[in-house]
Structures are given as structure tokens and as C-alpha cells.
Coordinates of C-alpha atoms and ligand atoms in Angstrom, one line a residue:
M27 CA 5.7 -14.4 38.8
G28 CA 1.9 -14.6 39.4
A29 CA 1.5 -10.7 38.8
I30 CA 3.6 -11.0 35.5
R31 CA 1.6 -13.9 34.3
T32 CA -1.6 -12.1 35.0
I33 CA -0.3 -8.9 33.1
A34 CA 0.7 -11.1 30.1
L35 CA -2.8 -12.8 30.1
V36 CA -4.6 -9.7 30.3
I37 CA -2.5 -7.9 27.5
L38 CA -3.2 -11.2 25.5
G39 CA -6.8 -11.2 26.1
I40 CA -7.1 -7.6 25.2
S41 CA -5.3 -8.3 21.9
G42 CA -7.5 -11.1 21.2
F43 CA -10.5 -9.2 21.9
V44 CA -9.4 -6.3 19.7
F45 CA -8.5 -8.6 16.8
V46 CA -12.1 -10.3 17.0
A47 CA -13.8 -6.7 17.3
L48 CA -11.7 -5.3 14.5
F49 CA -11.4 -8.3 11.9
G50 CA -14.2 -10.5 13.0
R51 CA -16.7 -8.8 10.5
L52 CA -14.5 -9.3 7.4
P53 CA -16.0 -11.6 5.0
A54 CA -13.0 -13.9 5.2
F55 CA -13.8 -14.9 8.7
R56 CA -17.5 -15.2 8.0
K57 CA -17.7 -18.6 8.7
T58 CA -14.9 -19.3 11.3
P59 CA -14.8 -19.2 15.0
I60 CA -13.4 -15.4 14.8
G61 CA -16.6 -14.6 12.8
W62 CA -18.9 -16.6 15.5
L63 CA -17.2 -14.8 18.3
Y64 CA -17.6 -11.5 16.6
R65 CA -21.3 -12.1 16.2
A66 CA -21.6 -13.5 19.6
L67 CA -19.8 -10.3 20.8
W68 CA -21.8 -7.6 18.8
I69 CA -25.2 -9.6 18.3
H70 CA -25.9 -12.3 20.6
I71 CA -24.4 -10.9 23.9
P72 CA -26.3 -7.4 23.5
N73 CA -29.6 -9.4 22.5
G74 CA -29.2 -11.5 25.6
L75 CA -28.5 -8.4 27.6
L76 CA -31.4 -6.7 26.2
Y77 CA -33.7 -9.5 27.0
L78 CA -32.5 -9.7 30.6
D79 CA -32.8 -5.8 30.9
N80 CA -36.4 -6.0 29.5
W81 CA -37.4 -9.0 32.0
L82 CA -35.4 -7.6 35.2
L83 CA -35.4 -3.9 34.8
N84 CA -38.3 -3.0 32.6
G85 CA -35.7 -1.6 29.9
W86 CA -34.0 1.0 32.1
L87 CA -30.5 -0.2 31.2
S88 CA -31.2 0.0 27.5
H89 CA -32.7 3.3 27.7
C90 CA -29.4 4.7 29.3
W91 CA -27.3 2.9 26.7
S92 CA -29.3 4.3 24.0
C93 CA -28.4 7.7 25.2
S94 CA -24.6 7.0 25.5
G95 CA -24.4 4.0 23.1
S96 CA -25.8 5.7 20.0
Y97 CA -23.0 8.6 20.6
I98 CA -20.3 5.9 20.8
L99 CA -21.7 3.9 17.9
H100 CA -23.1 6.4 15.4
E101 CA -21.2 9.7 16.2
N102 CA -17.8 10.7 15.1
H103 CA -16.3 11.1 18.5
P104 CA -12.5 11.4 19.6
L105 CA -12.6 8.8 22.4
I106 CA -10.7 5.8 20.6
L107 CA -8.2 8.3 19.0
I108 CA -7.7 9.8 22.4
F109 CA -7.2 6.2 23.9
F110 CA -4.9 5.2 21.1
S111 CA -2.7 8.4 21.0
S112 CA -2.4 8.1 24.9
L113 CA -1.2 4.6 24.8
M114 CA 1.4 5.4 22.4
I115 CA 2.4 8.5 24.4
A116 CA 2.6 6.9 27.7
G117 CA 4.5 3.8 26.3
Q118 CA 7.0 5.9 24.6
C119 CA 7.4 8.1 27.6
M120 CA 8.0 4.9 29.9
F121 CA 10.3 3.4 27.4
I122 CA 12.6 6.0 25.6
P123 CA 14.1 7.8 28.5
T124 CA 14.7 4.5 30.6
A125 CA 16.4 3.0 27.4
W126 CA 18.2 6.0 26.1
P127 CA 21.5 6.0 28.4
R128 CA 21.7 2.1 27.8
I129 CA 21.7 2.2 24.1
T130 CA 24.3 3.1 21.3
T131 CA 24.4 6.1 18.8
V132 CA 22.8 4.1 15.9
H133 CA 19.6 3.9 18.0
H134 CA 19.7 7.4 19.1
I135 CA 19.4 8.4 15.5
W136 CA 16.7 5.7 14.7
I137 CA 14.5 6.1 17.7
P138 CA 13.2 9.6 17.1
I139 CA 12.4 8.6 13.4
I140 CA 10.7 5.6 14.2
A141 CA 8.8 7.0 17.2
T142 CA 7.5 10.2 15.4
M143 CA 6.5 8.4 12.1
P144 CA 3.2 7.0 13.4
Y145 CA 2.1 10.5 14.7
V146 CA 2.8 12.2 11.4
L147 CA 1.0 9.7 9.5
L148 CA -1.9 9.4 12.0
Y149 CA -2.3 13.2 11.7
A150 CA -2.3 12.9 7.9
S151 CA -4.8 10.1 7.9
V152 CA -7.3 11.9 10.2
T153 CA -7.1 15.3 8.5
T154 CA -7.2 14.2 5.0
K155 CA -10.8 13.7 3.8
S156 CA -12.0 11.8 0.6
F157 CA -15.6 13.3 0.7
I158 CA -17.3 14.0 -2.6
T159 CA -18.3 17.4 -2.8
P160 CA -20.0 19.6 -5.3
K161 CA -16.6 20.8 -6.5
N162 CA -14.7 17.5 -7.1
Y163 CA -18.1 15.6 -8.0
T164 CA -17.4 15.7 -11.8
V165 CA -13.8 14.2 -11.3
E166 CA -14.9 11.8 -8.9
K167 CA -17.9 10.6 -11.3
E168 CA -15.1 10.1 -14.1
R169 CA -12.5 8.5 -11.9
Y170 CA -13.8 4.9 -12.2
P171 CA -16.3 3.2 -14.6
Y172 CA -19.2 1.3 -13.4
D173 CA -18.5 -2.3 -13.6
K174 CA -22.3 -3.4 -13.4
V175 CA -21.3 -6.3 -11.1
I176 CA -20.8 -4.3 -7.6
F177 CA -21.3 -1.0 -8.8
H178 CA -24.1 0.1 -11.2
P179 CA -24.8 3.5 -12.7
G180 CA -27.7 5.6 -11.4
Q181 CA -27.8 4.8 -8.0
R182 CA -28.5 7.9 -5.8
C183 CA -27.3 8.6 -2.3
R184 CA -30.5 9.4 -0.4
T185 CA -28.6 11.7 1.9
C186 CA -26.2 13.6 -0.5
H187 CA -28.9 13.5 -3.4
I188 CA -26.1 12.7 -5.9
V189 CA -25.7 9.7 -8.3
K190 CA -23.1 7.7 -6.6
P191 CA -19.7 7.5 -8.4
A192 CA -18.4 4.0 -8.9
R193 CA -16.3 2.5 -5.9
S194 CA -17.8 5.4 -3.7
K195 CA -20.1 4.7 -0.5
H196 CA -22.1 7.1 1.8
C197 CA -20.7 6.9 5.4
S198 CA -23.4 7.5 8.0
I199 CA -20.7 8.5 10.6
C200 CA -18.9 11.2 8.5
K201 CA -22.4 12.2 7.0
A202 CA -20.9 12.3 3.4
C203 CA -20.4 10.2 0.2
V204 CA -16.7 9.0 0.1
A205 CA -14.7 8.5 -3.0
R206 CA -13.2 4.9 -3.2
H207 CA -14.6 4.0 0.1
D208 CA -12.5 1.5 2.1
H209 CA -14.0 1.7 5.6
H210 CA -14.9 4.0 8.3
C211 CA -12.2 3.9 10.9
V212 CA -13.1 4.5 14.4
W213 CA -9.5 5.0 15.5
L214 CA -9.1 7.9 13.0
M215 CA -12.4 9.6 13.3
N216 CA -12.5 9.5 9.5
C217 CA -13.2 7.3 6.6
V218 CA -10.3 5.6 4.7
G219 CA -10.8 6.4 1.2
L220 CA -9.3 7.6 -2.1
H221 CA -6.9 10.5 -0.7
N222 CA -6.0 9.1 2.5
Y223 CA -5.6 5.2 1.9
H224 CA -1.8 5.7 1.3
Y225 CA -1.4 7.8 4.5
F226 CA -3.4 4.9 6.4
L227 CA -1.4 2.0 4.8
S228 CA 1.9 3.8 5.7
M229 CA 0.8 4.5 9.2
I230 CA 0.1 0.5 9.9
L231 CA 3.4 0.1 8.3
S232 CA 5.1 2.6 10.7
L233 CA 3.3 1.1 13.6
C234 CA 4.5 -2.3 12.5
L235 CA 8.0 -1.2 12.4
M236 CA 7.9 0.7 15.6
L237 CA 6.5 -2.3 17.6
I238 CA 8.8 -4.9 16.0
Y239 CA 11.9 -2.5 16.4
G240 CA 10.7 -1.6 20.1
S241 CA 10.1 -5.3 20.9
C242 CA 13.6 -6.3 19.6
L243 CA 15.1 -3.4 21.4
G244 CA 13.2 -4.3 24.5
Y245 CA 14.6 -7.8 24.5
T246 CA 18.1 -6.7 24.0
L247 CA 17.7 -4.4 27.1
L248 CA 16.0 -7.0 29.0
Y249 CA 19.1 -9.3 28.3
Q250 CA 21.6 -6.5 29.7
T251 CA 19.2 -6.9 32.9
Y252 CA 19.3 -10.7 32.8
D253 CA 23.1 -10.7 32.5
R254 CA 23.4 -8.3 35.4
L255 CA 21.1 -10.4 37.6
I256 CA 22.2 -13.8 36.6
P257 CA 25.9 -13.7 35.8
P258 CA 27.4 -16.1 33.3
G259 CA 28.5 -19.3 35.2
S260 CA 25.6 -19.2 37.5
P261 CA 23.8 -22.5 38.3
L262 CA 20.7 -20.9 37.1
R263 CA 22.1 -20.8 33.5
T264 CA 23.7 -23.9 33.5
T265 CA 21.2 -26.4 34.9
R266 CA 18.6 -27.7 32.6
Q267 CA 15.5 -25.4 32.8
T268 CA 11.9 -26.2 33.0
W269 CA 9.2 -24.3 31.4
T270 CA 8.2 -22.7 34.9
G271 CA 11.8 -21.9 35.8
F272 CA 12.4 -20.3 32.6
C273 CA 9.3 -18.1 33.3
N274 CA 10.2 -17.4 36.8
I275 CA 13.7 -16.0 35.8
W276 CA 12.2 -13.7 33.1
A277 CA 9.5 -12.6 35.6
V278 CA 12.2 -11.7 37.9
V279 CA 13.9 -10.0 35.0
I280 CA 10.8 -8.1 34.0
A281 CA 10.1 -6.9 37.5
A282 CA 13.7 -5.7 37.9
D283 CA 13.3 -3.6 34.7
I284 CA 9.5 -2.9 35.0
R285 CA 9.4 0.0 32.6
I286 CA 11.2 -1.8 29.8
G287 CA 9.8 -5.1 30.5
A288 CA 6.1 -4.0 30.6
I289 CA 6.2 -1.9 27.4
T290 CA 8.2 -4.7 25.7
L291 CA 5.4 -7.1 26.7
L292 CA 2.8 -4.6 25.2
M293 CA 4.8 -4.1 22.1
T294 CA 5.3 -7.9 21.5
M295 CA 1.5 -8.7 21.9
T296 CA 0.3 -5.7 19.9
A297 CA 2.8 -6.2 16.9
P298 CA 0.9 -9.2 15.6
L299 CA -2.3 -7.1 15.4
A300 CA -0.8 -4.3 13.5
A301 CA 0.9 -6.9 11.3
A302 CA -2.4 -8.7 10.7
F303 CA -3.8 -5.6 9.6
L304 CA -0.9 -4.9 7.3
V305 CA -1.3 -8.4 5.8
Y306 CA -5.0 -8.0 5.2
H307 CA -4.5 -4.7 3.3
T308 CA -1.9 -6.1 1.2
Y309 CA -4.1 -8.9 0.4
L310 CA -6.8 -6.4 -0.5
I311 CA -4.3 -4.6 -2.9
W312 CA -3.2 -7.9 -4.5
A313 CA -7.0 -8.7 -5.0
G314 CA -7.8 -5.2 -6.3
M315 CA -10.4 -4.4 -4.0
T316 CA -11.4 -2.3 -0.8
T317 CA -12.8 -3.3 2.5
N318 CA -16.1 -2.2 1.2
E319 CA -15.9 -4.2 -1.9
S320 CA -14.6 -7.4 -0.4
S321 CA -17.9 -7.5 1.4
K322 CA -19.9 -7.3 -2.1
W323 CA -17.5 -9.9 -3.6
S324 CA -18.3 -12.0 -0.7
D325 CA -22.0 -11.8 -1.4
W326 CA -21.4 -12.8 -5.1
K327 CA -19.3 -15.9 -3.8
E328 CA -22.5 -16.9 -2.0
E329 CA -24.5 -16.3 -5.0
V330 CA -22.0 -18.4 -7.1
A331 CA -22.2 -21.2 -4.6
D332 CA -25.9 -21.3 -4.5
G333 CA -25.8 -21.4 -8.5
M334 CA -27.6 -18.0 -8.9
A335 CA -25.2 -16.4 -11.1
Y336 CA -25.0 -16.6 -14.9
K337 CA -22.8 -14.9 -17.4
S338 CA -22.7 -14.1 -21.1
S339 CA -20.9 -11.5 -23.3
K340 CA -22.0 -8.1 -24.0
A341 CA -22.1 -8.6 -27.9
E342 CA -24.3 -11.7 -27.4
I343 CA -26.8 -10.0 -25.2
Y344 CA -27.0 -6.5 -26.5
G345 CA -26.3 -7.0 -30.0
S346 CA -27.1 -4.1 -32.1
S347 CA -28.9 -2.5 -29.2
P348 CA -27.7 1.1 -28.3
L349 CA -27.0 -0.2 -24.7
L350 CA -24.0 -1.9 -26.2
A351 CA -22.4 1.4 -27.3
E352 CA -23.4 2.9 -24.1
Y353 CA -21.7 0.0 -22.0
Q354 CA -18.6 -0.1 -24.0
S355 CA -17.8 3.7 -24.3
A356 CA -18.3 4.1 -20.6
Q357 CA -15.0 2.3 -19.8
S358 CA -12.7 4.3 -22.2
F359 CA -10.9 6.1 -19.5
W360 CA -10.1 3.0 -17.4
P361 CA -7.2 0.8 -18.6
V362 CA -9.3 -2.5 -17.8
S363 CA -12.7 -3.6 -19.5
S364 CA -14.7 -6.5 -19.5
D365 CA -16.9 -7.9 -22.0
Q366 CA -18.8 -10.0 -19.5
V367 CA -22.5 -9.4 -18.5
L368 CA -23.6 -11.1 -15.2
I369 CA -27.0 -11.7 -14.0
L370 CA -28.5 -13.2 -10.8
T371 CA -31.6 -15.5 -11.1
D372 CA -33.8 -17.0 -8.3
G373 CA -32.1 -20.4 -8.9
E374 CA -34.1 -21.1 -12.2
P375 CA -31.9 -20.7 -15.4
P376 CA -32.7 -17.6 -17.1
K377 CA -35.3 -18.2 -19.7
E378 CA -35.9 -16.6 -23.1
G379 CA -37.5 -13.1 -23.0
C380 CA -36.1 -12.5 -19.5
L381 CA -35.6 -8.6 -18.9
L382 CA -32.4 -7.2 -17.6
S383 CA -32.2 -4.2 -14.9
R384 CA -30.0 -1.4 -15.4
D385 CA -29.4 -0.7 -11.9
S386 CA -28.9 -4.3 -10.4
N387 CA -28.0 -7.8 -11.6
E388 CA -31.3 -9.3 -10.7
I389 CA -33.4 -10.2 -13.8
K390 CA -37.2 -10.6 -14.5
Q391 CA -38.1 -13.9 -15.8
P392 CA -40.9 -13.8 -18.6
S393 CA -44.6 -14.4 -17.3
N394 CA -44.7 -17.5 -19.6
R395 CA -43.5 -20.4 -17.3
D396 CA -43.0 -22.6 -20.1
A397 CA -40.8 -20.3 -22.0
P398 CA -37.4 -22.2 -23.2
I399 CA -34.2 -21.7 -21.3
D400 CA -32.0 -18.7 -23.0
R401 CA -28.7 -20.7 -24.0
R402 CA -26.8 -17.6 -24.2
W403 CA -26.4 -17.5 -20.5
V404 CA -23.6 -19.9 -18.8
Q405 CA -23.8 -20.6 -15.1
V406 CA -20.8 -19.2 -13.2
K407 CA -19.2 -22.2 -11.1
S408 CA -16.3 -20.3 -9.6
M409 CA -15.4 -16.6 -8.7
K410 CA -12.2 -17.1 -11.0
E411 CA -14.7 -16.8 -14.0
I412 CA -16.0 -13.2 -13.0
D413 CA -13.9 -10.2 -14.2
N414 CA -12.9 -7.7 -11.6
I415 CA -12.1 -4.5 -13.9
Y416 CA -10.8 -2.6 -10.8
D417 CA -7.9 -5.3 -10.5
L418 CA -4.9 -4.0 -12.3
G419 CA -2.6 -6.5 -11.2
F420 CA -0.6 -6.3 -7.8
W421 CA 2.1 -3.8 -8.8
N422 CA -0.4 -1.4 -10.6
N423 CA -2.9 -1.7 -7.8
L424 CA -0.1 -0.6 -5.4
R425 CA 1.0 2.2 -7.6
H426 CA -2.7 3.2 -7.9
V427 CA -3.5 3.3 -4.2
L428 CA -0.3 5.3 -3.5
G429 CA -1.5 7.7 -6.0
L430 CA 1.4 6.9 -8.7
A431 CA 0.6 6.6 -12.4
V432 CA -0.3 3.2 -13.3
R433 CA 2.2 1.6 -15.8
P434 CA 0.5 1.5 -19.3
K435 CA 0.9 -2.3 -20.0
V436 CA -2.1 -3.5 -18.3
V437 CA -3.7 -6.7 -19.6
Ligands
ZN506 ZN1 -23.9 10.4 0.5
ZN507 ZN1 -16.8 7.7 7.6

């Protein structure tokens, strides 16, 4: 019993650790215990260790770490991909041959499909790149309009020396600009972006299916062992069980069927992680944004909460200026456009004569401090007032990320 409980606690601890390490940086967790744990894990504990190392060992440890750590953190290495694949292969090698003689033909058909799909999709996610190259630059530049809220025209990548297309981001690990950048995935040694997002999404879905299906099958097999060990009519079944008694019986069952028991425990405890990842990406698709964009929107949320964001309309702000034509024609190839102009102030309402910037939302207030307030601007009170032109509605967003044509009727 003690050993099984220790194994279960260790697996639970590892799952919790991986969850915090993977999800803790997401803006949704910024002010939650998960976000605090994430900062403790990646910022406060390393800083504390650095301080101790400087004090006790004169920086010897951090020197060694900077040699190996910069490789682990900043280079595109296969260690996590190898670990992840090995865990999957080892788990399947332990589970499938043991389960095979004990299951029905229906499972004999399903198991090879469900067990193979994650590898096929993992391979596709790893090998499909979404890099912006001189060959595809023109296409990528025209793919999305600049919304002038989270993506501004004219911003150059200092490494690739190109004007960054809207929704792209430079990845310092892949050393390339990535089209519709979502995030750099260390498990894949690759950036998740425009061309492999659908593979990545399908891979998480296939992992979820494999883990849930495997867990259910595992429990069915463990019940067989349970029936074998404790026959129907045994007093162990009929007497009222305590929680400890229940755990003890299952500990004996798992120990008697250790291969199925251990892998079923592992699958049951990792399935929520894969499911959480799937739910998070479904939310992103619903909201019409990528992981990269979610952090930009999160910054806007803070600006709105601080009362720094103001909005107006293009016609009102640009009037007959040639900028109006430029800003309206730029969106002709994308089904959604917005008439909104957004600015960020230093807290003071925008004054008449303030200057707008082309490559950011910051404004320059007039030098005359007594200038009257510009009444064309209205303070943004909630994120709901801000248009996201990349959001086409859930089903169209889903079709778009899957590479299917977007249905024409878009509001
Ligand atoms: Zn770049
Ligand atoms: Zn990358």
C-alpha cells in the first residue's frame, strides 16, 4: 500500500509541476496561485539559488549552469522530445502486450489506430515549419491586415531584417520569423504557427483520446484482476468499506497486475494535463487569438483597467487625411475590419493637438499643458469595447486554423 501511495503521489506531484511549468506563464493565471508558483519556480527560486551560490561558492555553480543551462533554455535541443517519445513508447510496450490477450476484437482494431495517431501527428508537428522565408514573404505579408492594436505596420525584425507581417513573431530558439506565431514548443523542438497548428491541435486531441481510452481500458482490466482476487460473495466486498480499506484492496489489485496498474495510473494522472491543453487551445480559437496574442491582449486589459486606453473612429480622427484611405484599403483582403482607432495615454485624457504614432498606440501630448481635452476620444472601460479583427467567430476561427476556407458570411 505504502509503495503504491508513494507512486501515486509522485505521479501527481510531477503532473502538478508540469502543469505549473507549462501553463503558469499564461496571462489567465497571472494573478492566481498557479501564476505565483510559476514565478516562484522560474524567477524567485533561481534568484535565491544564484544569491546562495554567489555567497557560498563564489559563483562557481552558476558558471557551470550557464554553460549547460543556456543550451537547455536557448538551444533547439531534442531532450524533451526524446523524453516525451520514450515515455509514450515505454508505456505502450508495457501496456499493450499485457492487455492484448485479455481484450476483445473491437479493441484489437482500435488500439493500433489510437496508439499510432499521436506519433504520426507528432512527426507532422515537428517537421512542418511555419517560417517566413524570402520565398513566401509576399504571401505571408498579405495574409493578415495590421489591426494597429496588437500589430503595427513597419515593425522590422532585427535578426531577419524584414518588416514583420501581422500576427508573426521572431523566435529566438528557431532563429526565424514565424507566420501566425502561437508559441515555441520545447516538446516539439519547433514553433507552433500557421502551417502546423492543425497538426499540433490534432496531436493534443489524439493524446487526450489515447489517455482517456487507455485509462478506461486499464480500469476494465484491473476490474478483471479484482474479480479474480476477490470473488463475488467475499466478505471483503459485502462489508462496508472504509477509505483506507478501499485503497488497500486497490493497492493489492495494482500490485498483482503491476504493468496495467502502473500505466493506467500514469495515464489517468496525465490525461487532465492533455485535456487542459486542449481546453485552453479551444478557448484561444473561440477568442480568435494565438498564445502570443493572448499576452498582448492581456497587456491591453491592464491598460484598460488603469484607464489609459481611449478610442475613437477612423473617420473622426483621420477625416480627409490620406491616412484614412491607407488604413481602410489595407484591410480589403480580410473579411473583418474595424472603424476603431485606439490610443494609450499616460493617464491624462488626450488633449487637442496630440500626435498619433504609426508604429504604436502611444501618443505624444501637445507641449502646451493647458490645451483643452480632445472630446473625440472616449475612455475604454472594458475589453468588450475593443474590436479584434482576427476573430471571425468560433466556427470560422476553427475552419481558419484547420486551413479550411472561411464561410463568406462574417459579421
Ligand atoms: Zn525574425
Ligand atoms: Zn521556435
